């Protein structure tokens, strides 16, 4: 879903307003943290999984699909 939203912004199908930018930056931060954990052979924090579900919910709530 995250990549799809970025693609829509790149293709000018979706306007990058402030609330969307904040949401996308939150998604980037979470992905970065999870990749870092994976790269360091650490277990993925369950809090990150909960956060990812919340970010997806926010994307859907904003009709950014």
Coordinates of C-alpha atoms in Angstrom, one line a residue:
X1 CA 0.0 0.0 0.0
X2 CA 2.8 2.4 0.9
X3 CA 4.6 1.9 -2.4
X4 CA 1.3 2.3 -4.3
X5 CA 0.7 5.7 -2.6
X6 CA 4.2 6.9 -3.4
X7 CA 3.7 5.8 -7.0
X8 CA 0.4 7.8 -7.2
X9 CA 2.2 10.9 -5.9
X10 CA 5.0 10.4 -8.4
X11 CA 2.5 10.1 -11.2
X12 CA 0.6 13.2 -10.0
X13 CA -2.5 11.2 -9.4
X14 CA -2.4 12.1 -5.8
X15 CA -1.5 15.5 -4.3
X16 CA 1.1 15.4 -1.6
X17 CA -0.6 17.5 1.1
X18 CA 0.9 18.1 4.5
X19 CA -1.0 15.3 6.3
X20 CA 0.0 12.8 3.6
X21 CA 3.6 13.8 3.8
X22 CA 3.6 13.3 7.6
X23 CA 2.0 9.9 7.1
X24 CA 4.4 8.8 4.4
X25 CA 7.4 9.9 6.5
X26 CA 6.0 7.8 9.4
X27 CA 5.8 4.9 7.0
X28 CA 9.4 5.5 5.9
X29 CA 10.7 5.7 9.5
X30 CA 9.0 2.4 10.3
X31 CA 10.3 0.6 7.3
X32 CA 13.8 1.9 8.0
X33 CA 13.7 0.6 11.6
X34 CA 12.4 -2.8 10.6
X35 CA 15.0 -3.2 7.8
X36 CA 17.7 -2.2 10.3
X37 CA 16.5 -4.9 12.7
X38 CA 16.4 -7.4 10.0
X39 CA 19.9 -6.4 8.8
X40 CA 21.2 -6.8 12.4
X41 CA 19.6 -10.3 12.7
X42 CA 17.3 -8.9 15.4
X43 CA 13.8 -10.0 16.1
X44 CA 11.2 -7.7 14.7
X45 CA 9.6 -5.7 17.5
X46 CA 5.9 -6.6 17.8
X47 CA 5.3 -2.9 18.4
X48 CA 6.5 -2.3 14.9
X49 CA 3.9 -4.7 13.5
X50 CA 1.1 -2.9 15.5
X51 CA 2.4 0.4 14.2
X52 CA 2.3 -0.9 10.6
X53 CA -1.3 -1.9 11.0
X54 CA -2.1 1.6 12.4
X55 CA -0.4 3.3 9.4
X56 CA -2.3 1.1 7.0
X57 CA -5.5 2.0 8.7
X58 CA -4.6 5.7 8.4
X59 CA -3.9 5.3 4.7
X60 CA -7.2 3.6 4.2
X61 CA -9.1 6.2 6.3
X62 CA -7.7 9.0 4.2
X63 CA -8.9 7.1 1.1
X64 CA -5.3 6.9 -0.1
X65 CA -5.5 3.5 -1.7

